[in-house]
Amino acid sequence: MYIGRIVAFGRTLDGKNAAMYRVSSRSFPNRQAVISNDRIAVVPRPGAESDLAKNPYISYNCLRVAGNGEWAVATNGSQTDPIAEKIDAGMNVRDAITLGLLAMDYEKDSLDTPRIVSVIHVSKPAGFLGIVRKDAILVREFALKDGEARYISTYELNAPCDTNVDTAFNAGCADCAAEYVVSGGVFADFTNAVTSAAAVANDGKFDFAVKIV
């Protein structure tokens, strides 16, 4: 099943929080996630730089920490930075997501691609999912149980709801989470994976990892 880009957050069986992002693409598969300090960016793979001239939306910071390292923000576009910056400035997370999505709006490409967001705290058992589509802006907070992950995608499963849940989440390291959002649990059923990024809490801070498919 093809559902496009995916953002997720989860809590492992031993209480580690994670934020994850997966690029799934049929049109622009030549991309990779790369780590740079406190953020992860999606960029063209070497030799595919000309893709940027075809679609300006395919390169962006997809994951970064915010609020003195207390929050991890994962998105499918350039909304990552303004949302993280609003959290850095002291705005509550729900409002930071909502205002960031409202300001950026859905992508004005041929598919009116929605912008999606996942935000989780380094220790609290709760997180946020948000989306701006052509017909709606939706932001919701969810409580998390150990061993559970929640997600939203750009297509098909494109609402923050109680049915988009993985109940076998146990990726206890950043590399494990980057792999899990590609091939673990419910995510294994979703096609056209290209690259992924993950942040997993470890001793009060987030560790980063990426995977190229």
CSV table of C-alpha atoms in Angstrom, one decimal:
chain,number,residue,atom,x,y,z
A,1,MET,CA,0.0,0.0,0.0
A,2,TYR,CA,1.4,3.4,-1.0
A,3,ILE,CA,0.7,6.1,1.5
A,4,GLY,CA,3.5,8.6,0.7
A,5,ARG,CA,5.6,10.2,3.4
A,6,ILE,CA,5.1,9.1,7.0
A,7,VAL,CA,5.8,10.8,10.4
A,8,ALA,CA,5.5,8.8,13.6
A,9,PHE,CA,6.3,8.9,17.3
A,10,GLY,CA,6.5,5.9,19.7
A,11,ARG,CA,7.5,4.7,23.1
A,12,THR,CA,9.4,1.4,23.5
A,13,LEU,CA,8.6,-1.3,26.0
A,14,ASP,CA,11.3,0.1,28.3
A,15,GLY,CA,9.9,3.6,28.1
A,16,LYS,CA,12.2,5.2,25.5
A,17,ASN,CA,10.5,7.9,23.3
A,18,ALA,CA,11.2,8.1,19.6
A,19,ALA,CA,10.3,10.4,16.6
A,20,MET,CA,10.5,9.0,13.1
A,21,TYR,CA,10.2,10.1,9.6
A,22,ARG,CA,10.1,8.0,6.4
A,23,VAL,CA,10.4,9.2,2.8
A,24,SER,CA,8.3,7.0,0.5
A,25,SER,CA,8.3,8.2,-3.0
A,26,ARG,CA,7.4,7.1,-6.5
A,27,SER,CA,8.5,10.3,-8.3
A,28,PHE,CA,11.8,11.2,-6.6
A,29,PRO,CA,13.4,8.1,-5.1
A,30,ASN,CA,17.0,9.4,-5.4
A,31,ARG,CA,17.2,11.0,-2.0
A,32,GLN,CA,18.9,10.4,1.3
A,33,ALA,CA,18.7,11.6,4.9
A,34,VAL,CA,21.9,13.1,6.4
A,35,ILE,CA,22.7,14.1,10.0
A,36,SER,CA,24.1,17.6,10.7
A,37,ASN,CA,24.5,18.5,14.4
A,38,ASP,CA,21.0,18.9,15.9
A,39,ARG,CA,19.0,18.1,12.8
A,40,ILE,CA,18.6,15.7,9.9
A,41,ALA,CA,18.0,16.8,6.3
A,42,VAL,CA,16.6,15.1,3.3
A,43,VAL,CA,18.7,15.9,0.2
A,44,PRO,CA,19.2,14.4,-3.3
A,45,ARG,CA,21.7,11.6,-3.6
A,46,PRO,CA,24.9,12.3,-5.4
A,47,GLY,CA,24.2,12.6,-9.1
A,48,ALA,CA,20.5,13.5,-8.6
A,49,GLU,CA,20.9,17.2,-7.7
A,50,SER,CA,19.1,18.2,-10.8
A,51,ASP,CA,15.9,16.9,-9.2
A,52,LEU,CA,15.7,20.1,-7.2
A,53,ALA,CA,14.9,22.0,-10.4
A,54,LYS,CA,12.0,19.7,-11.0
A,55,ASN,CA,10.5,20.0,-7.5
A,56,PRO,CA,11.6,22.5,-4.9
A,57,TYR,CA,9.9,20.6,-2.1
A,58,ILE,CA,12.1,17.5,-2.1
A,59,SER,CA,14.9,18.8,0.1
A,60,TYR,CA,14.4,20.1,3.7
A,61,ASN,CA,15.2,19.6,7.3
A,62,CYS,CA,13.0,16.6,8.3
A,63,LEU,CA,13.9,16.2,12.0
A,64,ARG,CA,15.4,18.5,14.6
A,65,VAL,CA,15.4,19.0,18.4
A,66,ALA,CA,13.8,22.0,20.0
A,67,GLY,CA,13.1,23.5,23.4
A,68,ASN,CA,16.6,23.0,24.9
A,69,GLY,CA,16.6,19.4,23.6
A,70,GLU,CA,13.4,18.4,25.3
A,71,TRP,CA,11.4,17.9,22.0
A,72,ALA,CA,12.0,16.2,18.7
A,73,VAL,CA,10.1,17.5,15.7
A,74,ALA,CA,9.7,15.4,12.5
A,75,THR,CA,8.1,16.6,9.4
A,76,ASN,CA,7.9,16.1,5.6
A,77,GLY,CA,9.0,19.6,4.6
A,78,SER,CA,10.3,23.0,5.4
A,79,GLN,CA,7.8,23.4,8.2
A,80,THR,CA,10.3,21.7,10.5
A,81,ASP,CA,12.2,24.8,11.2
A,82,PRO,CA,9.4,27.3,12.0
A,83,ILE,CA,7.7,24.8,14.3
A,84,ALA,CA,11.0,24.0,16.1
A,85,GLU,CA,11.8,27.7,16.4
A,86,LYS,CA,8.3,28.5,17.9
A,87,ILE,CA,8.9,25.8,20.5
A,88,ASP,CA,12.4,27.3,21.2
A,89,ALA,CA,10.7,30.6,21.8
A,90,GLY,CA,8.5,29.1,24.5
A,91,MET,CA,5.3,28.5,22.6
A,92,ASN,CA,3.3,25.5,23.6
A,93,VAL,CA,3.7,22.6,21.2
A,94,ARG,CA,0.1,22.4,20.0
A,95,ASP,CA,0.1,26.1,19.0
A,96,ALA,CA,3.6,25.8,17.5
A,97,ILE,CA,2.4,23.0,15.2
A,98,THR,CA,-0.9,24.7,14.3
A,99,LEU,CA,0.7,28.1,13.5
A,100,GLY,CA,3.6,26.5,11.6
A,101,LEU,CA,1.2,24.5,9.4
A,102,LEU,CA,-1.1,27.4,8.9
A,103,ALA,CA,1.7,29.6,7.8
A,104,MET,CA,3.3,27.1,5.4
A,105,ASP,CA,0.1,25.5,4.1
A,106,TYR,CA,0.0,22.4,2.0
A,107,GLU,CA,2.6,22.1,-0.8
A,108,LYS,CA,1.5,23.7,-4.1
A,109,ASP,CA,2.7,20.8,-6.2
A,110,SER,CA,0.7,18.8,-8.7
A,111,LEU,CA,-0.7,16.6,-5.9
A,112,ASP,CA,-1.4,19.3,-3.3
A,113,THR,CA,0.7,17.3,-1.0
A,114,PRO,CA,-0.2,17.7,2.7
A,115,ARG,CA,2.4,18.8,5.3
A,116,ILE,CA,2.6,16.4,8.2
A,117,VAL,CA,4.2,16.8,11.7
A,118,SER,CA,5.1,14.5,14.6
A,119,VAL,CA,6.4,15.9,17.9
A,120,ILE,CA,7.4,14.0,21.0
A,121,HIS,CA,9.0,14.9,24.4
A,122,VAL,CA,12.2,13.3,25.5
A,123,SER,CA,10.5,11.6,28.4
A,124,LYS,CA,6.7,12.3,28.7
A,125,PRO,CA,4.4,9.5,27.5
A,126,ALA,CA,2.6,11.7,25.0
A,127,GLY,CA,3.1,13.3,21.6
A,128,PHE,CA,1.4,15.3,18.8
A,129,LEU,CA,0.5,14.6,15.2
A,130,GLY,CA,-0.6,17.3,12.8
A,131,ILE,CA,-1.5,17.8,9.1
A,132,VAL,CA,-2.5,20.6,6.8
A,133,ARG,CA,-4.4,19.3,3.8
A,134,LYS,CA,-6.1,21.3,1.1
A,135,ASP,CA,-9.4,20.8,3.0
A,136,ALA,CA,-8.3,20.9,6.7
A,137,ILE,CA,-5.8,21.6,9.4
A,138,LEU,CA,-5.8,18.9,12.1
A,139,VAL,CA,-3.6,18.7,15.2
A,140,ARG,CA,-4.0,16.2,18.0
A,141,GLU,CA,-2.2,15.1,21.2
A,142,PHE,CA,-2.1,11.4,22.0
A,143,ALA,CA,-1.1,9.6,25.2
A,144,LEU,CA,1.3,6.7,24.6
A,145,LYS,CA,1.5,3.3,26.1
A,146,ASP,CA,4.8,1.4,26.2
A,147,GLY,CA,5.2,-0.6,23.0
A,148,GLU,CA,3.0,1.7,21.0
A,149,ALA,CA,3.7,4.0,18.0
A,150,ARG,CA,1.3,6.4,16.3
A,151,TYR,CA,1.7,7.8,12.8
A,152,ILE,CA,0.2,9.9,10.0
A,153,SER,CA,0.9,9.9,6.3
A,154,THR,CA,0.5,12.3,3.4
A,155,TYR,CA,-2.0,10.1,1.6
A,156,GLU,CA,-4.7,7.6,2.6
A,157,LEU,CA,-3.9,7.5,6.3
A,158,ASN,CA,-3.9,11.3,6.5
A,159,ALA,CA,-5.7,12.2,9.7
A,160,PRO,CA,-4.5,12.0,13.3
A,161,CYS,CA,-6.8,9.3,14.6
A,162,ASP,CA,-7.0,6.3,16.9
A,163,THR,CA,-6.7,3.8,14.1
A,164,ASN,CA,-3.2,4.7,13.0
A,165,VAL,CA,-1.4,2.8,15.7
A,166,ASP,CA,1.4,0.2,15.8
A,167,THR,CA,1.1,-1.9,19.0
A,168,ALA,CA,4.4,-3.8,18.7
A,169,PHE,CA,6.9,-0.9,18.7
A,170,ASN,CA,10.2,-1.8,20.5
A,171,ALA,CA,13.0,0.0,18.6
A,172,GLY,CA,15.2,0.9,21.5
A,173,CYS,CA,18.0,2.7,19.7
A,174,ALA,CA,18.1,5.4,17.0
A,175,ASP,CA,19.4,2.9,14.3
A,176,CYS,CA,16.6,0.5,15.4
A,177,ALA,CA,13.9,3.2,15.0
A,178,ALA,CA,15.2,4.3,11.6
A,179,GLU,CA,15.0,0.7,10.5
A,180,TYR,CA,11.6,0.1,12.1
A,181,VAL,CA,9.8,2.9,10.3
A,182,VAL,CA,10.9,1.2,7.0
A,183,SER,CA,10.4,-2.5,7.7
A,184,GLY,CA,9.0,-3.1,11.2
A,185,GLY,CA,5.4,-3.6,12.4
A,186,VAL,CA,2.7,-1.9,10.3
A,187,PHE,CA,5.3,0.1,8.4
A,188,ALA,CA,6.4,-3.0,6.6
A,189,ASP,CA,3.1,-3.0,4.7
A,190,PHE,CA,3.7,0.4,3.2
A,191,THR,CA,5.6,0.6,-0.2
A,192,ASN,CA,8.2,2.7,-1.9
A,193,ALA,CA,10.5,3.4,1.0
A,194,VAL,CA,13.5,5.6,0.1
A,195,THR,CA,15.1,6.8,3.3
A,196,SER,CA,14.3,7.4,7.0
A,197,ALA,CA,15.4,9.4,10.0
A,198,ALA,CA,14.9,8.8,13.7
A,199,ALA,CA,15.5,10.4,17.1
A,200,VAL,CA,15.4,8.2,20.2
A,201,ALA,CA,15.7,9.4,23.8
A,202,ASN,CA,18.8,8.2,25.6
A,203,ASP,CA,19.8,9.5,29.1
A,204,GLY,CA,17.7,12.6,28.7
A,205,LYS,CA,18.7,13.5,25.2
A,206,PHE,CA,17.9,12.4,21.6
A,207,ASP,CA,20.2,10.2,19.6
A,208,PHE,CA,19.9,10.5,15.8
A,209,ALA,CA,20.1,7.9,13.0
A,210,VAL,CA,19.3,7.6,9.3
A,211,LYS,CA,18.8,4.8,6.9
A,212,ILE,CA,19.0,4.7,3.1
A,213,VAL,CA,16.9,2.0,1.5
